[in-house]
mmCIF file of C-alpha atoms in Angstrom:
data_model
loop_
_atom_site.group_PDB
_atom_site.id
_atom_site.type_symbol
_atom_site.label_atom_id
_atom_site.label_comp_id
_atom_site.label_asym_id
_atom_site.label_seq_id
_atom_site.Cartn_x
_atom_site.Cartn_y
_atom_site.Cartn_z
ATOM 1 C CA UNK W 5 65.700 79.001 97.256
ATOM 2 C CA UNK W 6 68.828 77.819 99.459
ATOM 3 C CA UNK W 7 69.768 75.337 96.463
ATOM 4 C CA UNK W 8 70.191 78.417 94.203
ATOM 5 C CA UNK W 9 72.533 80.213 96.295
ATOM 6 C CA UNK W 10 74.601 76.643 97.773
ATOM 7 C CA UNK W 11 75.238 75.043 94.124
ATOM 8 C CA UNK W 12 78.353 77.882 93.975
ATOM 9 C CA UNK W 13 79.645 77.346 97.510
ATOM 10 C CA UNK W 14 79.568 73.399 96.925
ATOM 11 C CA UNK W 15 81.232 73.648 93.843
ATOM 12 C CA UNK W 16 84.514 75.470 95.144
ATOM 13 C CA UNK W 17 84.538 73.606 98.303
ATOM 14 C CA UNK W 18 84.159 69.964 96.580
ATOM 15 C CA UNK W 19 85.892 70.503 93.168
ATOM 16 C CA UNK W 20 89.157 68.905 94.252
ATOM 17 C CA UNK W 21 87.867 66.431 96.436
ATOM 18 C CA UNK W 22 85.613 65.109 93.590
ATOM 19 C CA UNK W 23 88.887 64.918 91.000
ATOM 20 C CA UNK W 24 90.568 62.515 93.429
ATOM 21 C CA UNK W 25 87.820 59.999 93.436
ATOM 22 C CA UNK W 26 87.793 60.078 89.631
ATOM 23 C CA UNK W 27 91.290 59.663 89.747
ATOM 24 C CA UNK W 28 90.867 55.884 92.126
ATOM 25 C CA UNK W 29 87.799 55.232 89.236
ATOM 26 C CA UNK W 30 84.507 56.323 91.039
ATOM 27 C CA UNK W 31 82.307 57.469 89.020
ATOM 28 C CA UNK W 32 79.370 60.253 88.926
ATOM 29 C CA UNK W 33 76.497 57.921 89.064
ATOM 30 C CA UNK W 34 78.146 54.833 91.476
ATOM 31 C CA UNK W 35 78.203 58.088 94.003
ATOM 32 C CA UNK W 36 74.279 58.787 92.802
ATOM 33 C CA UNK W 37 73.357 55.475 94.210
ATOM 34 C CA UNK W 38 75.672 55.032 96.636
ATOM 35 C CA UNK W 39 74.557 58.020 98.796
ATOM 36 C CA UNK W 40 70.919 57.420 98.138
ATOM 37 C CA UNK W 41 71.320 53.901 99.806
ATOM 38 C CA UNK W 42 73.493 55.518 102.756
ATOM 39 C CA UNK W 43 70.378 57.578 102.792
ATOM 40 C CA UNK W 44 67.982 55.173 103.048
ATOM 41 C CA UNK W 45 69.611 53.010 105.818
ATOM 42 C CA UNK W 46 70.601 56.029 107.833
ATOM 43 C CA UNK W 47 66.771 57.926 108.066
ATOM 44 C CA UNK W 48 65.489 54.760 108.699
ATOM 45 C CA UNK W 49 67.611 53.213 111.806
ATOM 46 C CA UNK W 50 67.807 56.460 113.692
ATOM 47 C CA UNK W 51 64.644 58.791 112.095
ATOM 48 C CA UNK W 52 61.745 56.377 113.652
ATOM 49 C CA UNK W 53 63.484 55.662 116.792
ATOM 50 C CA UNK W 54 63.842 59.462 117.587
ATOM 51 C CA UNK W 55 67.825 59.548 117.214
ATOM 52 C CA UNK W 56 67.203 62.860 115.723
ATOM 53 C CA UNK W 57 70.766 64.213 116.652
ATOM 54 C CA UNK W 58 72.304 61.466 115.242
ATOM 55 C CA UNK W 59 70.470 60.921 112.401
ATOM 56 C CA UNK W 60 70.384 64.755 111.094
ATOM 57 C CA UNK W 61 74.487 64.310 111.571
ATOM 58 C CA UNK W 62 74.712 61.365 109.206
ATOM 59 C CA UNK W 63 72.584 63.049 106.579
ATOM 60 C CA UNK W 64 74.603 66.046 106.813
ATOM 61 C CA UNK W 65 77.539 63.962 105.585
ATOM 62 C CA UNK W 66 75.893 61.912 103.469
ATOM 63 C CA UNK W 67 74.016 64.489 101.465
ATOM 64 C CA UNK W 68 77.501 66.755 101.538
ATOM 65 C CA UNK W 69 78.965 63.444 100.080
ATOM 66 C CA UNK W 70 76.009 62.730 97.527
ATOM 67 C CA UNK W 71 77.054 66.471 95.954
ATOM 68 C CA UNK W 72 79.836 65.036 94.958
ATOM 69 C CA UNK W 73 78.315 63.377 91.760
ATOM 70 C CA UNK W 74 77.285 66.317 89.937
ATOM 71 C CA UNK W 75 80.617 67.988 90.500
ATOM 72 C CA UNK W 76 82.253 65.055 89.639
ATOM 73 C CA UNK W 77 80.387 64.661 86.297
ATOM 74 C CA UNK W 78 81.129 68.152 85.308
ATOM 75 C CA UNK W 79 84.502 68.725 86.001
ATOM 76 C CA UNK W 80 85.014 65.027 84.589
ATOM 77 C CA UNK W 81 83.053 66.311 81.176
ATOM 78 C CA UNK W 82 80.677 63.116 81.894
ATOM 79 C CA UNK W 83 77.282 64.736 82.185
ATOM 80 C CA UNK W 84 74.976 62.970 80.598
ATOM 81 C CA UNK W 85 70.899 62.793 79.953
ATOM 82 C CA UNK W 86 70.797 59.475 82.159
ATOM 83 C CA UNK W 87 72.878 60.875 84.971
ATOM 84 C CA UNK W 88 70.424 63.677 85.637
ATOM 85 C CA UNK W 89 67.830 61.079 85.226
ATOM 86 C CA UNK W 90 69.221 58.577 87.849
ATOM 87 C CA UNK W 91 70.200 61.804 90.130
ATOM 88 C CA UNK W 92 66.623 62.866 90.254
ATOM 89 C CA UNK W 93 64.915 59.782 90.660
ATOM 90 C CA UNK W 94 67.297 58.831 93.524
ATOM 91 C CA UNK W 95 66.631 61.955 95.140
ATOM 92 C CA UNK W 96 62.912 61.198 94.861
ATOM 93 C CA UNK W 97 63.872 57.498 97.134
ATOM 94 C CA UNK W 98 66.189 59.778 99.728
ATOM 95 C CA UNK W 99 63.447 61.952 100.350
ATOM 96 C CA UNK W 100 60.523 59.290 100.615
ATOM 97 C CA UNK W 101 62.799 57.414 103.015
ATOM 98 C CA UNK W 102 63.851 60.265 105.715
ATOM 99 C CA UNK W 103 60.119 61.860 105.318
ATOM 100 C CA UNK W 104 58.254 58.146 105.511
ATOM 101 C CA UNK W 105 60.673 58.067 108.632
ATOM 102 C CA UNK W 106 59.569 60.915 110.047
ATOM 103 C CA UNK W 107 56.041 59.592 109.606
ATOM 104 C CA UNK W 108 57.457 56.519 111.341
ATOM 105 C CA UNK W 109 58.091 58.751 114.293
ATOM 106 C CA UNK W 110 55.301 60.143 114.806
ATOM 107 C CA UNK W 111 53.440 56.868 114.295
ATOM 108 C CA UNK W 112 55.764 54.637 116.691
ATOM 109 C CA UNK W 113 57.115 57.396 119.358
ATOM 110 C CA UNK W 114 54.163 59.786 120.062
ATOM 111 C CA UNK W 115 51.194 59.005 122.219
ATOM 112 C CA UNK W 116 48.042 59.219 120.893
ATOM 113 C CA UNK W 117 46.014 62.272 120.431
ATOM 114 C CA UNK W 118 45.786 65.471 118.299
ATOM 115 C CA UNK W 119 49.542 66.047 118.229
ATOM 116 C CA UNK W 120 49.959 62.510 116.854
ATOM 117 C CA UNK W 121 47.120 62.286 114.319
ATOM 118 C CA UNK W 122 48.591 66.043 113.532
ATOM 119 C CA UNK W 123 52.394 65.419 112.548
ATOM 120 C CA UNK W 124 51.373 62.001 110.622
ATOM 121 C CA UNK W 125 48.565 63.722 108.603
ATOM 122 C CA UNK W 126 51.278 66.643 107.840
ATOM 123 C CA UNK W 127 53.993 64.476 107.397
ATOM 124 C CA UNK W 128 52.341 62.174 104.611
ATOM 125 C CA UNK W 129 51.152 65.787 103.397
ATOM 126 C CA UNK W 130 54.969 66.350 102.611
ATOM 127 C CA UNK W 131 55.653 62.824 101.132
ATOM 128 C CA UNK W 132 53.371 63.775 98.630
ATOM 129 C CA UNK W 133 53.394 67.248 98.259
ATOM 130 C CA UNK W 134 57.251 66.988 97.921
ATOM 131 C CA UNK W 135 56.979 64.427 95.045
ATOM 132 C CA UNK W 136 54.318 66.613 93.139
ATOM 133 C CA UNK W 137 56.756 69.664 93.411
ATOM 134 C CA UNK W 138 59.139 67.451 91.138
ATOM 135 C CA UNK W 139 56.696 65.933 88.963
ATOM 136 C CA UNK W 140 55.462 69.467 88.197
ATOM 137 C CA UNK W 141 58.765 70.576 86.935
ATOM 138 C CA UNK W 142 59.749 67.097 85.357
ATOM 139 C CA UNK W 143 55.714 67.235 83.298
ATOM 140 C CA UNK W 144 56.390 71.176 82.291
ATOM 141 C CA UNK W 145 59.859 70.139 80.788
ATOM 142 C CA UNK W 146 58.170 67.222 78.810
ATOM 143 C CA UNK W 147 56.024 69.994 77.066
ATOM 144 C CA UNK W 148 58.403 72.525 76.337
ATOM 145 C CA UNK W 149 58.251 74.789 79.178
ATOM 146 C CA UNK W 150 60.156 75.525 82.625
ATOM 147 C CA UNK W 151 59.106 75.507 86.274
ATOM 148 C CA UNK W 152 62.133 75.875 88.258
ATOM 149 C CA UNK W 153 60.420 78.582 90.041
ATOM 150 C CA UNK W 154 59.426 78.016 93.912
ATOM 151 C CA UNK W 155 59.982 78.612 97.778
ATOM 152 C CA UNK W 156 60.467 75.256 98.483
ATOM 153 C CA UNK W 157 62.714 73.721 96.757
ATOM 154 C CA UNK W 158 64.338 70.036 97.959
ATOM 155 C CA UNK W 159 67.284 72.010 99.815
ATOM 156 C CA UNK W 160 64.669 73.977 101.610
ATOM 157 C CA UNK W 161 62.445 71.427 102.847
ATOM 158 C CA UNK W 162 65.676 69.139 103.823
ATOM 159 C CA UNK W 163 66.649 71.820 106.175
ATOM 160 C CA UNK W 164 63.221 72.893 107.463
ATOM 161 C CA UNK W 165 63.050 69.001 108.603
ATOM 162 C CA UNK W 166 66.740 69.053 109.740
ATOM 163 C CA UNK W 167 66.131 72.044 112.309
ATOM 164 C CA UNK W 168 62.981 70.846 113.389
ATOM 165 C CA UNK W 169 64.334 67.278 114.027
ATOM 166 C CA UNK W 170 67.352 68.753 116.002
ATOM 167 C CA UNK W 171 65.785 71.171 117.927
ATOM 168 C CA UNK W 172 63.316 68.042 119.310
ATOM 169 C CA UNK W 173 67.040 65.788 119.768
ATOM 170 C CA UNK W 174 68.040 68.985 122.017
ATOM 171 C CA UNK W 175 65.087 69.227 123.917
ATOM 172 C CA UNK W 176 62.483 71.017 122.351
ATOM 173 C CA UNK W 177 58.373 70.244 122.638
ATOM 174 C CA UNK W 178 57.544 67.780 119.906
ATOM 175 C CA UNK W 179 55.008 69.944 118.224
ATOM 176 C CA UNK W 180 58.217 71.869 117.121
ATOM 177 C CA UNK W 181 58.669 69.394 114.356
ATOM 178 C CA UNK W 182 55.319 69.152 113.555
ATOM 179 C CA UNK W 183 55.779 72.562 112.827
ATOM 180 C CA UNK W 184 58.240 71.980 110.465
ATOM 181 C CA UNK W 185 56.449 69.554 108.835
ATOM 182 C CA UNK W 186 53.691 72.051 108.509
ATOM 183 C CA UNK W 187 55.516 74.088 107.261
ATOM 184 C CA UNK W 188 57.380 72.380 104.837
ATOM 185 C CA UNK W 189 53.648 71.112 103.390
ATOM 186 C CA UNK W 190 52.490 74.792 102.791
ATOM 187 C CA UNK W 191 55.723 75.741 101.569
ATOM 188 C CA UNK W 192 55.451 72.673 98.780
ATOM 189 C CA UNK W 193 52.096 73.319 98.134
ATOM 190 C CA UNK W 194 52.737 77.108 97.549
ATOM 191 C CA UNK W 195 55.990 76.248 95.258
ATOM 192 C CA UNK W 196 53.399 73.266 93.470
ATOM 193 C CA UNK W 197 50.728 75.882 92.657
ATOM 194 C CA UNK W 198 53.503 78.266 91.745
ATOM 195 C CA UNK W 199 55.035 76.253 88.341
ATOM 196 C CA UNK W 200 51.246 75.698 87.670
ATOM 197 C CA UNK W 201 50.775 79.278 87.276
ATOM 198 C CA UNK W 202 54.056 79.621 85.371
ATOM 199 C CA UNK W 203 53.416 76.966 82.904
ATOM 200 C CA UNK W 204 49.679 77.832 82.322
ATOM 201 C CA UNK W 205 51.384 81.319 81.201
ATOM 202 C CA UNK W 206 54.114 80.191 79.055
ATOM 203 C CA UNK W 207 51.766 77.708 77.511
ATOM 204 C CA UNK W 208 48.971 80.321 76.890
ATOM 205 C CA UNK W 209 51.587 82.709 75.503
ATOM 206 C CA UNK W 210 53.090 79.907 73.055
ATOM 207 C CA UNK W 211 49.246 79.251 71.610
ATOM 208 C CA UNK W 212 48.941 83.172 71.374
ATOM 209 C CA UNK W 213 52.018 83.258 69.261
ATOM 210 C CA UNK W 214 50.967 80.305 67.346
ATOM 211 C CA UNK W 215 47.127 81.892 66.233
ATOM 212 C CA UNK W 216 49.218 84.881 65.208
ATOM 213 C CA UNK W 217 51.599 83.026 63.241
ATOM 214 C CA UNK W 218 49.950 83.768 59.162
#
């Protein structure tokens, strides 16, 4: 829901900025890679060590910098099939690496108990649930149809985590980013069930159409 509504904000605020690196010769998809391996270090040296503050800090940038490559590519007139391709599938590494870290956490920095055995079981819940949300949408293109419906979309979920990380950094009980995590899992699961509705419909309706075709 959230990346419906930012896509417009990010594109007046980083238009300009994203002309000057094409003008110095970066281009869409060395910023696609790029920022997922600033992801990728960053979740996982401050993420499992509980350096939640920090950590959520660095994403912020980096993900505000990784937006740059779409904007980049359009205002450039450089889209291309592969770039949404490599954007996607990076995005799929970023957000293995700061929810596996998460997982880490929980794993490495709580004691053991419920609360423990809780926020892993939730947290690997996510990992998975989060990758099924974009298969579901990637598998309903290959035949035709959309899913790009859903609560939880990869915007959402990154800043469900983000507040629940912080608020632990500031203080908070730990179970408040369990909650998150919880949260996050239902949410996925709901969206997940969601585009299997919608493309059960639109596939149903395209074999009506087809028996009533003379």
């Amino acid at each position: 829901m959230l990346g419906q509504h930012g896509r417009g904000l990010t594109k007046a605020l980083f238009t300009r900025p994203a002309l000057a690196l094409a003008r110095v010769g970066v281009t869409p998809n060395a910023l696609t890679v790029t920022g997922t391996l600033l992801t990728i270090l960053v979740a996982v040296t401050t993420l499992p060590q509980g350096r939640f503050l920090l950590g959520v800090a660095l994403l912020i940038l980096v993900v505000i910098g990784d937006s740059f490559d779409g904007i980049l590519a359009r205002a450039t007139g450089t889209t291309s099939v592969f770039g949404a391709f490599l954007d996607s599938t990076m995005d799929r590494l970023a957000d293995g690496a700061i929810f596996g870290s998460l997982v880490a956490w929980a794993a490495l920095r709580l004691e053991a108990g419920a609360l423990r055995t809780t926020t892993i079981a939730v947290g690997l819940a996510v990992v998975v649930l989060a990758e099924v949300v974009s298969y579901t949408r990637a598998k309903a293109e290959s035949v035709g149809t959309s899913a790009s419906v859903g609560i939880a979309e990869r915007s959402d979920r990154l800043v469900v985590a983000g507040v629940g990380a912080v608020a632990v950094g500031l203080g908070a009980p730990q179970w408040v980013l369990t909650a998150a995590l919880g949260l996050i899992a239902v949410g996925s699961l709901i969206t997940v069930l969601q585009r299997v509705l919608t493309v059960r419909t639109q596939l149903s309706r395209r074999e009506q159409g087809e028996d009533a075709t003379p």
